[in-house]
Short mmCIF file of C-alpha atoms in Angstrom, two decimals:
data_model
loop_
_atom_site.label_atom_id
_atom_site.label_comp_id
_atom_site.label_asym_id
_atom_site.label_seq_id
_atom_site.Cartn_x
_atom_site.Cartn_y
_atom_site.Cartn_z
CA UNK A 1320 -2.32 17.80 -17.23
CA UNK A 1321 -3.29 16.02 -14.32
CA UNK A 1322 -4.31 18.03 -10.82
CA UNK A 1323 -3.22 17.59 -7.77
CA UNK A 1324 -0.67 15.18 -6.78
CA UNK A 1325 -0.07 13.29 -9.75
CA UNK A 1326 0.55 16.49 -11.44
CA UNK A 1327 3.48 17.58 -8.74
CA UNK A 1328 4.46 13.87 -9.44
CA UNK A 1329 4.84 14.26 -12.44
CA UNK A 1330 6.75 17.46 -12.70
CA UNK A 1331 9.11 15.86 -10.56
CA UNK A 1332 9.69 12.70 -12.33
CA UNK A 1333 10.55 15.15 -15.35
CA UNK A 1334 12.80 17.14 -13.46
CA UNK A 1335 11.36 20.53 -14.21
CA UNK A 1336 13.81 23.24 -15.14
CA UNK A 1337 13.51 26.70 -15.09
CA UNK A 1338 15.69 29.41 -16.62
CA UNK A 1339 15.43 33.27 -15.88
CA UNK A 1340 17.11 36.18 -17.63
CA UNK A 1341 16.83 39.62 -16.98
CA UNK A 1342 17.97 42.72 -19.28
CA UNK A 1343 17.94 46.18 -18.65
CA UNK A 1344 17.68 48.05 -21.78
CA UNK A 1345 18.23 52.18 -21.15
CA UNK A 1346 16.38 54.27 -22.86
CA UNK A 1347 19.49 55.90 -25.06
CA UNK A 1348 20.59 52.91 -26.09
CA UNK A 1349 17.11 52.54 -27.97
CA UNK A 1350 17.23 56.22 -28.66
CA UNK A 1351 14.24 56.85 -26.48
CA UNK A 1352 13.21 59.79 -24.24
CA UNK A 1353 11.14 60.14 -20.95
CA UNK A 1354 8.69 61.63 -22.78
CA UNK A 1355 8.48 58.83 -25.18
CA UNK A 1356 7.82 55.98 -21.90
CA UNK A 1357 4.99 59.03 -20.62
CA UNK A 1358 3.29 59.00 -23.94
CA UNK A 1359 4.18 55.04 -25.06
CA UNK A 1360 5.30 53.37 -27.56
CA UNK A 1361 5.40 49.77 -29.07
CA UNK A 1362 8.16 46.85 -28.03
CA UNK A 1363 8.24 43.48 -28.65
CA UNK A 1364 11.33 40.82 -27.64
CA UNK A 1365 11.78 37.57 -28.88
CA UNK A 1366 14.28 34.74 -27.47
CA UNK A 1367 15.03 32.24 -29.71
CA UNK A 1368 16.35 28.76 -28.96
CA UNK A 1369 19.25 28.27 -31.84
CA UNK A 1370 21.96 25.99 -31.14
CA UNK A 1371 23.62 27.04 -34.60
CA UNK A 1372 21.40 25.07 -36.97
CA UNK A 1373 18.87 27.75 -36.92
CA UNK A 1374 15.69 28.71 -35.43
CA UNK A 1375 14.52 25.64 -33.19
CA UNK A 1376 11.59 27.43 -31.54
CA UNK A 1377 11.19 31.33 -29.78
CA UNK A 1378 9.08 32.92 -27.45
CA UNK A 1379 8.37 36.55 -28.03
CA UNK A 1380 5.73 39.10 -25.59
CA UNK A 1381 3.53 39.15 -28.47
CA UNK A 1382 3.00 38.36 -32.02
CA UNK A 1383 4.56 40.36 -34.75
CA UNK A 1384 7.94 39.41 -34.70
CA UNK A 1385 8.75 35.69 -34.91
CA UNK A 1386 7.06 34.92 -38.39
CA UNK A 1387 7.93 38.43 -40.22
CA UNK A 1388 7.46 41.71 -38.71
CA UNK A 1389 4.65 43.35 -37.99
CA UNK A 1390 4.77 45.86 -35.18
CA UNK A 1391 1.50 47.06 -35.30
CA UNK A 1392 0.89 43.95 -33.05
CA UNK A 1393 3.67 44.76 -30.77
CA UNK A 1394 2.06 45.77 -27.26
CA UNK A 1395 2.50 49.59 -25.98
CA UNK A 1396 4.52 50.33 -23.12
CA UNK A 1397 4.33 53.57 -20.92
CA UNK A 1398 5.99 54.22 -17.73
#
C-alpha cells in the first residue's frame, strides 16, 4: 500500500467501510466460574461471512477453529 497521501486517497476513493460488533458472553452461559477466568482457560471465536451459499471467508482470534478444530491453538484467557 502506498504511504502517505495517496494511501488516504486511496482509501477514500474505495469508500472504506467498517463494521463493529460487540458480544457479551456471561460466564454461565458457557458454564464457567470465577475461578475458571483467575486460573484461564482457552477461547477462540470465529465470524464467518455466509450469505447462505456457505462459507465465503471468516476471521477467527486465532487458528484452530476455521479449518477443523484444534483448541490446543486457541489462546488462554484469564481475568
Amino acid at each position: 500500500m502506498p504511504d502517505g497521501a495517496e494511501a488516504r486517497e486511496t482509501a477514500a476513493r474505495i469508500g472504506l467501510e467498517t463494521a463493529r460488533d460487540e458480544a457479551r458472553i456471561s460466564l454461565a452461559a458457557v458454564g464457567l466460574s470465577e475461578e475458571a477466568g483467575r486460573a484461564g482457560f482457552r477461547f477462540n471465536m470465529l465470524v464467518s461471512d455466509n450469505d447462505g451459499g456457505g462459507r465465503e471467508s471468516c476471521l477467527a482470534i486465532s487458528p484452530g477453529l476455521g479449518d477443523g478444530k484444534d483448541p490446543g491453538l486457541y489462546p488462554v484467557v484469564k481475568f
